[in-house]
Short mmCIF file of C-alpha atoms in Angstrom, two decimals:
data_model
loop_
_atom_site.label_atom_id
_atom_site.label_comp_id
_atom_site.label_asym_id
_atom_site.label_seq_id
_atom_site.Cartn_x
_atom_site.Cartn_y
_atom_site.Cartn_z
CA MET A 1212 15.07 -20.11 -14.89
CA ASN A 1213 14.95 -23.81 -15.77
CA LYS A 1214 13.36 -25.45 -18.79
CA LYS A 1215 10.80 -28.11 -17.81
CA ILE A 1216 8.75 -28.72 -20.93
CA ASN A 1217 5.48 -30.50 -20.13
CA THR A 1218 2.15 -31.39 -21.74
CA GLN A 1219 -0.10 -29.29 -19.49
CA PHE A 1220 -0.33 -26.49 -22.06
CA ASP A 1221 -0.47 -28.58 -25.26
CA SER A 1222 -3.90 -27.18 -26.10
CA VAL A 1223 -2.40 -23.66 -26.04
CA VAL A 1224 0.11 -24.75 -28.66
CA SER A 1225 -2.77 -26.18 -30.71
CA ASN A 1226 -4.67 -22.91 -30.31
CA VAL A 1227 -1.71 -20.84 -31.56
CA ARG A 1228 -1.11 -23.25 -34.45
CA LYS A 1229 -4.77 -22.91 -35.44
CA THR A 1230 -4.48 -19.11 -35.43
CA SER A 1231 -1.28 -19.28 -37.49
CA GLU A 1232 -3.24 -21.19 -40.16
CA LEU A 1233 -6.06 -18.61 -40.16
CA VAL A 1234 -3.91 -15.48 -40.47
CA ASP A 1235 -1.53 -14.69 -43.33
CA CYS A 1236 1.83 -15.62 -41.83
CA SER A 1237 4.82 -17.80 -42.72
CA GLY A 1238 5.93 -18.62 -39.17
CA ALA A 1239 4.92 -18.51 -35.53
CA SER A 1240 5.96 -19.30 -31.96
CA VAL A 1241 4.53 -19.89 -28.51
CA PHE A 1242 6.48 -19.52 -25.25
CA ILE A 1243 5.15 -20.05 -21.70
CA ILE A 1244 6.78 -19.56 -18.31
CA HIS A 1245 4.91 -21.14 -15.39
CA ASN A 1246 6.04 -21.31 -11.77
CA ASP A 1247 9.47 -19.94 -12.78
CA ASN A 1248 10.07 -22.67 -15.37
CA ILE A 1249 9.94 -22.55 -19.17
CA VAL A 1250 7.19 -25.11 -19.86
CA ILE A 1251 6.46 -24.42 -23.55
CA GLU A 1252 8.89 -23.21 -26.22
CA GLU A 1253 7.91 -23.96 -29.80
CA TYR A 1254 8.80 -22.44 -33.18
CA TRP A 1255 7.55 -23.35 -36.65
CA GLY A 1256 7.61 -22.05 -40.20
CA LYS A 1257 9.99 -19.61 -41.83
CA HIS A 1258 10.89 -15.91 -41.73
CA SER A 1259 9.18 -15.25 -45.06
CA LYS A 1260 7.41 -17.00 -47.91
CA GLY A 1261 10.62 -16.97 -49.97
CA PRO A 1262 12.06 -20.36 -51.04
CA ASN A 1263 15.34 -20.03 -49.12
CA SER A 1264 13.95 -18.29 -46.07
CA ARG A 1265 15.49 -18.78 -42.61
CA GLN A 1266 13.66 -21.11 -40.21
CA ILE A 1267 11.85 -19.56 -37.25
CA GLN A 1268 14.13 -20.36 -34.30
CA GLU A 1269 15.17 -19.29 -30.79
CA ASP A 1270 16.81 -16.01 -31.83
CA THR A 1271 14.16 -15.04 -34.40
CA GLN A 1272 12.82 -11.54 -33.70
CA PHE A 1273 9.20 -10.77 -34.54
CA HIS A 1274 7.78 -7.34 -35.35
CA VAL A 1275 5.75 -6.68 -32.19
CA ALA A 1276 3.68 -3.69 -33.41
CA SER A 1277 1.62 -2.28 -30.50
CA VAL A 1278 3.28 -4.58 -27.97
CA ARG A 1279 5.93 -1.82 -28.05
CA LYS A 1280 3.50 0.27 -26.01
CA SER A 1281 4.27 -1.76 -22.88
CA TYR A 1282 7.87 -0.48 -23.18
CA ILE A 1283 6.65 3.09 -23.62
CA GLY A 1284 4.41 2.63 -20.58
CA PHE A 1285 7.47 1.58 -18.58
CA ALA A 1286 9.36 4.71 -19.70
CA VAL A 1287 6.47 6.92 -18.55
CA ALA A 1288 6.28 5.09 -15.20
CA TYR A 1289 10.04 5.61 -14.84
CA ALA A 1290 9.63 9.34 -15.53
CA VAL A 1291 6.87 9.59 -12.91
CA TYR A 1292 8.79 7.57 -10.30
CA LYS A 1293 11.94 9.66 -10.80
CA GLY A 1294 9.98 12.90 -10.46
CA TYR A 1295 10.46 14.13 -14.02
CA VAL A 1296 6.67 14.07 -14.30
CA ASP A 1297 4.84 15.38 -11.24
CA SER A 1298 1.56 13.54 -11.78
CA ILE A 1299 -0.21 11.66 -14.55
CA ASP A 1300 -3.16 13.96 -13.83
CA ASP A 1301 -1.16 16.94 -15.07
CA LEU A 1302 -2.34 18.48 -18.33
CA ILE A 1303 -0.14 17.42 -21.22
CA GLU A 1304 0.70 20.98 -22.25
CA LYS A 1305 2.75 21.30 -19.05
CA TYR A 1306 5.31 19.00 -20.67
CA LEU A 1307 5.06 20.09 -24.33
CA PRO A 1308 6.42 23.12 -26.20
CA PRO A 1309 4.12 26.17 -26.09
CA ASN A 1310 1.28 26.13 -28.65
CA SER A 1311 2.21 22.65 -29.89
CA MET A 1312 -1.37 21.37 -29.41
CA PRO A 1313 -3.58 23.31 -31.86
CA ILE A 1314 -6.90 22.25 -30.28
CA PRO A 1315 -8.53 23.36 -27.00
CA ASN A 1316 -7.25 20.89 -24.49
CA SER A 1317 -8.16 19.40 -21.15
CA THR A 1318 -6.14 16.24 -21.68
CA THR A 1319 -3.94 14.67 -19.02
CA ILE A 1320 -1.16 12.10 -19.20
CA ARG A 1321 -3.60 9.64 -17.60
CA HIS A 1322 -5.89 10.10 -20.61
CA LEU A 1323 -3.00 9.33 -22.99
CA LEU A 1324 -1.97 6.21 -21.03
CA THR A 1325 -5.50 4.80 -21.01
CA HIS A 1326 -6.56 5.65 -24.60
CA THR A 1327 -9.22 8.02 -23.26
CA HIS A 1328 -7.68 11.27 -24.58
CA GLY A 1329 -10.10 11.78 -27.47
CA ILE A 1330 -7.44 13.28 -29.75
CA THR A 1331 -7.02 12.02 -33.29
CA SER A 1332 -5.22 13.02 -36.47
CA THR A 1333 -6.03 12.75 -40.17
CA ASN A 1334 -3.59 13.85 -42.88
CA GLY A 1335 -1.61 15.79 -40.32
CA GLU A 1336 -4.63 17.66 -38.97
CA ILE A 1337 -5.23 17.21 -35.23
CA TYR A 1338 -8.80 17.33 -33.95
CA ARG A 1339 -10.94 16.05 -31.06
CA GLU A 1340 -13.20 13.00 -31.35
CA PHE A 1341 -14.70 13.24 -27.86
CA PRO A 1342 -14.04 15.05 -24.56
CA SER A 1343 -11.08 13.56 -22.69
CA GLY A 1344 -12.05 10.87 -20.20
CA GLU A 1345 -15.51 10.24 -21.63
CA ASN A 1346 -14.80 7.45 -24.12
CA TRP A 1347 -12.07 5.09 -25.34
CA ALA A 1348 -10.31 5.03 -28.73
CA TYR A 1349 -7.05 3.42 -29.84
CA ARG A 1350 -5.18 6.22 -31.62
CA GLY A 1351 -1.47 6.47 -32.44
CA ILE A 1352 -1.25 10.19 -31.77
CA GLY A 1353 -1.53 9.57 -28.03
CA ILE A 1354 1.54 7.34 -28.18
CA ASP A 1355 3.45 9.97 -30.17
CA ILE A 1356 2.67 12.59 -27.53
CA LEU A 1357 3.75 10.25 -24.72
CA THR A 1358 7.15 9.60 -26.32
CA GLN A 1359 7.61 13.37 -26.72
CA ILE A 1360 6.80 13.89 -23.05
CA VAL A 1361 9.31 11.21 -22.02
CA LYS A 1362 12.05 12.87 -24.09
CA ASN A 1363 11.14 16.40 -22.97
CA THR A 1364 11.11 15.56 -19.26
CA THR A 1365 13.92 13.02 -18.86
CA GLY A 1366 16.24 14.18 -21.65
CA LYS A 1367 16.40 10.52 -22.74
CA SER A 1368 14.61 8.53 -25.42
CA VAL A 1369 12.35 5.59 -24.61
CA ALA A 1370 15.04 3.28 -26.01
CA GLU A 1371 17.75 4.79 -23.78
CA ILE A 1372 15.62 4.41 -20.65
CA LEU A 1373 14.78 0.80 -21.50
CA THR A 1374 18.30 -0.14 -22.51
CA ASN A 1375 19.95 1.30 -19.41
CA ASN A 1376 17.38 0.15 -16.85
CA VAL A 1377 16.13 -3.19 -18.20
CA LEU A 1378 17.62 -4.56 -21.41
CA LYS A 1379 21.28 -4.42 -20.34
CA PRO A 1380 20.72 -5.59 -16.73
CA LEU A 1381 18.62 -8.54 -17.96
CA ASN A 1382 20.85 -9.22 -21.02
CA LEU A 1383 17.89 -8.93 -23.39
CA THR A 1384 19.96 -8.79 -26.58
CA GLU A 1385 17.10 -9.86 -28.88
CA THR A 1386 15.01 -6.75 -28.22
CA GLY A 1387 15.43 -3.55 -30.20
CA TRP A 1388 14.32 -0.81 -32.55
CA TYR A 1389 15.86 -1.31 -35.97
CA GLY A 1390 16.55 1.18 -38.74
CA GLU A 1391 17.99 -1.58 -40.92
CA ILE A 1392 16.75 -5.12 -41.55
CA ASN A 1393 18.99 -8.06 -40.57
CA GLU A 1394 18.73 -11.84 -40.92
CA LYS A 1395 17.21 -12.40 -37.48
CA LEU A 1396 14.19 -10.16 -38.16
CA VAL A 1397 11.12 -11.76 -39.71
CA ASP A 1398 9.57 -10.48 -42.89
CA VAL A 1399 6.16 -8.98 -42.07
CA ILE A 1400 3.53 -10.56 -44.33
CA ARG A 1401 1.06 -7.89 -45.41
CA LYS A 1402 -1.23 -6.86 -48.22
CA PRO A 1403 0.42 -4.84 -51.01
CA ASN A 1404 0.06 -1.10 -50.52
CA ASP A 1405 -1.34 -1.47 -46.98
CA THR A 1406 -1.42 2.15 -45.84
CA SER A 1407 -1.25 1.19 -42.15
CA TRP A 1408 2.26 -0.25 -42.63
CA THR A 1409 5.05 2.26 -41.99
CA THR A 1410 8.79 1.95 -41.58
CA SER A 1411 11.26 4.13 -39.71
CA ARG A 1412 14.99 4.50 -39.28
CA SER A 1413 14.57 5.89 -35.74
CA VAL A 1414 16.16 3.82 -32.98
CA ASP A 1415 14.78 6.05 -30.19
CA GLY A 1416 11.84 3.77 -29.35
CA ASP A 1417 9.33 6.32 -30.61
CA LYS A 1418 8.26 4.46 -33.77
CA GLY A 1419 6.76 1.09 -34.61
CA ASN A 1420 9.95 -0.60 -35.80
CA MET A 1421 10.45 -2.80 -32.74
CA TYR A 1422 11.43 -6.47 -33.04
CA VAL A 1423 11.67 -8.91 -30.11
CA SER A 1424 12.31 -12.66 -29.86
CA PRO A 1425 9.57 -14.69 -28.11
CA ARG A 1426 12.00 -15.64 -25.33
CA ASP A 1427 13.01 -12.00 -24.75
CA LEU A 1428 9.35 -10.97 -24.77
CA ALA A 1429 8.55 -13.67 -22.21
CA LYS A 1430 11.43 -12.42 -20.03
CA TRP A 1431 10.02 -8.88 -20.32
CA GLY A 1432 6.72 -10.25 -19.04
CA TYR A 1433 8.50 -12.23 -16.30
CA PHE A 1434 10.30 -9.05 -15.22
CA HIS A 1435 6.85 -7.50 -14.67
CA LEU A 1436 5.45 -10.62 -13.01
CA LYS A 1437 8.28 -10.49 -10.48
CA GLN A 1438 7.80 -6.75 -9.90
CA GLY A 1439 11.28 -5.96 -11.20
CA TYR A 1440 13.03 -8.53 -8.96
CA VAL A 1441 14.95 -10.95 -11.18
CA ASN A 1442 18.11 -13.01 -10.64
CA ARG A 1443 18.02 -12.17 -6.90
CA GLU A 1444 18.25 -8.48 -7.67
CA GLN A 1445 15.72 -5.64 -7.64
CA ILE A 1446 16.45 -4.35 -11.15
CA VAL A 1447 14.01 -1.43 -10.86
CA PRO A 1448 11.78 -0.32 -7.96
CA SER A 1449 8.61 -2.42 -7.75
CA LYS A 1450 6.55 0.78 -7.66
CA ILE A 1451 7.37 1.40 -11.34
CA ILE A 1452 5.93 -1.99 -12.31
CA ASP A 1453 2.95 -1.59 -10.01
CA MET A 1454 2.01 1.77 -11.57
CA ALA A 1455 2.30 0.35 -15.09
CA THR A 1456 0.23 -2.79 -14.52
CA THR A 1457 -2.69 -1.64 -12.35
CA VAL A 1458 -5.85 0.04 -13.63
CA GLN A 1459 -5.36 3.76 -14.26
CA SER A 1460 -8.46 4.39 -16.36
CA PRO A 1461 -10.69 7.30 -15.31
CA ASN A 1462 -13.48 6.28 -12.94
CA SER A 1463 -15.99 7.98 -15.24
CA LEU A 1464 -15.38 5.47 -18.04
CA ASP A 1465 -18.15 3.09 -19.15
CA VAL A 1466 -17.61 -0.28 -17.44
CA GLU A 1467 -17.85 -2.17 -20.76
CA LEU A 1468 -14.83 -0.32 -22.23
CA PRO A 1469 -11.27 -1.72 -21.92
CA GLN A 1470 -9.35 -0.91 -18.74
CA ASN A 1471 -5.72 0.15 -18.96
CA GLY A 1472 -2.70 0.68 -16.81
CA TYR A 1473 0.26 2.49 -18.38
CA LEU A 1474 -0.91 1.32 -21.84
CA TRP A 1475 -1.18 -2.33 -20.68
CA PHE A 1476 -4.69 -3.77 -20.86
CA VAL A 1477 -5.58 -4.82 -17.31
CA LYS A 1478 -8.20 -7.35 -16.21
CA ASP A 1479 -10.42 -5.83 -13.55
CA LEU A 1480 -14.20 -6.15 -13.67
CA PRO A 1481 -15.56 -8.02 -16.71
CA ALA A 1482 -15.67 -5.65 -19.70
CA ARG A 1483 -17.42 -6.63 -22.91
CA LYS A 1484 -14.91 -4.77 -25.12
CA SER A 1485 -11.76 -5.99 -23.37
CA GLU A 1486 -9.11 -7.91 -25.32
CA ILE A 1487 -8.48 -10.18 -22.29
CA GLY A 1488 -10.32 -13.51 -22.09
CA GLU A 1489 -13.34 -13.88 -19.82
CA LEU A 1490 -11.78 -16.72 -17.83
CA VAL A 1491 -8.48 -14.89 -17.23
CA SER A 1492 -7.87 -14.04 -13.57
CA ARG A 1493 -8.48 -10.55 -12.22
CA GLY A 1494 -5.22 -8.59 -11.92
CA SER A 1495 -3.80 -10.08 -15.14
CA TYR A 1496 -2.48 -7.78 -17.86
CA GLN A 1497 -1.91 -8.15 -21.58
CA ILE A 1498 -0.61 -6.31 -24.63
CA LEU A 1499 -1.50 -7.18 -28.24
CA GLY A 1500 0.01 -6.05 -31.52
CA TYR A 1501 -1.40 -5.65 -35.04
CA THR A 1502 0.87 -8.54 -36.05
CA GLY A 1503 -0.97 -10.80 -33.58
CA VAL A 1504 2.02 -10.88 -31.22
CA THR A 1505 0.62 -11.13 -27.67
CA LEU A 1506 2.10 -11.02 -24.17
CA LEU A 1507 -0.15 -12.13 -21.30
CA VAL A 1508 0.87 -12.05 -17.62
CA ILE A 1509 -1.30 -13.86 -15.04
CA PRO A 1510 0.13 -13.07 -11.58
CA GLN A 1511 -2.45 -15.20 -9.75
CA HIS A 1512 -1.03 -18.28 -11.47
CA ASN A 1513 2.63 -17.18 -11.75
CA LEU A 1514 2.44 -17.41 -15.52
CA VAL A 1515 3.70 -15.52 -18.57
CA ALA A 1516 2.58 -16.47 -22.08
CA VAL A 1517 3.74 -15.23 -25.48
CA ARG A 1518 2.49 -15.99 -28.95
CA ALA A 1519 4.09 -14.55 -32.07
CA PHE A 1520 3.24 -14.42 -35.78
CA ASN A 1521 4.67 -12.49 -38.72
CA SER A 1522 1.27 -11.48 -40.08
CA PHE A 1523 0.05 -7.89 -40.38
CA GLY A 1524 -3.62 -7.17 -39.80
CA SER A 1525 -6.49 -9.65 -40.09
CA PRO A 1526 -7.92 -11.50 -43.08
CA ASN A 1527 -11.56 -10.86 -44.02
CA GLY A 1528 -13.94 -12.41 -41.50
CA PHE A 1529 -11.29 -12.98 -38.83
CA ASP A 1530 -12.35 -11.76 -35.37
CA TYR A 1531 -9.01 -10.83 -33.82
CA LEU A 1532 -10.53 -9.90 -30.45
CA ALA A 1533 -12.36 -13.24 -30.13
CA ASP A 1534 -9.14 -14.98 -31.17
CA VAL A 1535 -6.88 -13.30 -28.58
CA ARG A 1536 -9.50 -13.82 -25.84
CA GLU A 1537 -9.55 -17.52 -26.75
CA PHE A 1538 -5.75 -17.61 -26.32
CA GLY A 1539 -6.07 -16.41 -22.70
CA ASP A 1540 -9.10 -18.59 -21.97
CA THR A 1541 -7.30 -21.68 -23.32
CA ILE A 1542 -4.42 -21.00 -20.92
CA MET A 1543 -6.86 -20.66 -18.03
CA THR A 1544 -8.59 -23.93 -18.97
CA CYS A 1545 -5.21 -25.67 -18.84
CA LEU A 1546 -4.52 -24.17 -15.42
CA MET A 1547 -7.93 -25.12 -14.04
CA ASN A 1548 -7.64 -28.70 -15.31
#
């Protein structure tokens, strides 16, 4: 992949800079691959608000929060393709220890992958919000169950599957799950005593302690854009990528709710509650984290875009959905002009 920096996407850089001023962060980045060339690569700010903090630079790794779910989605697609999981329409208890789900269940793996499972948890108590397949809710317990299913069926952790099948073959050395902080990881700027912030020492890929550099994240997106065929080699079967990045949501779902593949948000018919911009081409897919880190892939225009911040959550009055939609729509405006 060559670097051919140009001015076509300057307004995207301006858009990301504007967002970085609105959220509580100390540094940010934007990285765009278009027509197999790196056309935008910018970094600004520092790793933290400390006086001697490291500059944001090429090897800086941002906390990606829920962007990690695209890696978990890949691990599930791998398990299905390899036959460890028979079908995503199987009930989840088929792949879990007996009596491990304490509520009456009619939940499938498809429901977990598309946030339509209706299971939630408060203070360790598991209960049902709505019947599976009848609504949409973004709940961490579904992700926890998916990582258990991956481990139970394949005998490998999410991190092992990713490392062996993608990270090593593509030399993505700035992607990982970290039990210890190092100088290349940004400090996550957050409110004191924010109860939604958790840390973990697990390096199995089952927790939210994943850090990725913008250039590695863009290469992860490019790997999907090219259906697993990179550097003149089919790294993984294209079917795995296709499963992960096409709509898998139940047909019964309200058309205004978000549509998902294997945890990716996928652009199909216009949906009022989608996180993907209105102008973004059908067939595109995106993943967004609580830190504002976003990966957008637009196959119709052979484009991958990444933005990264070291914020955590949104300040009062900030509409994060409108903001991330504007990111995609700004890219599309550049393409159409």
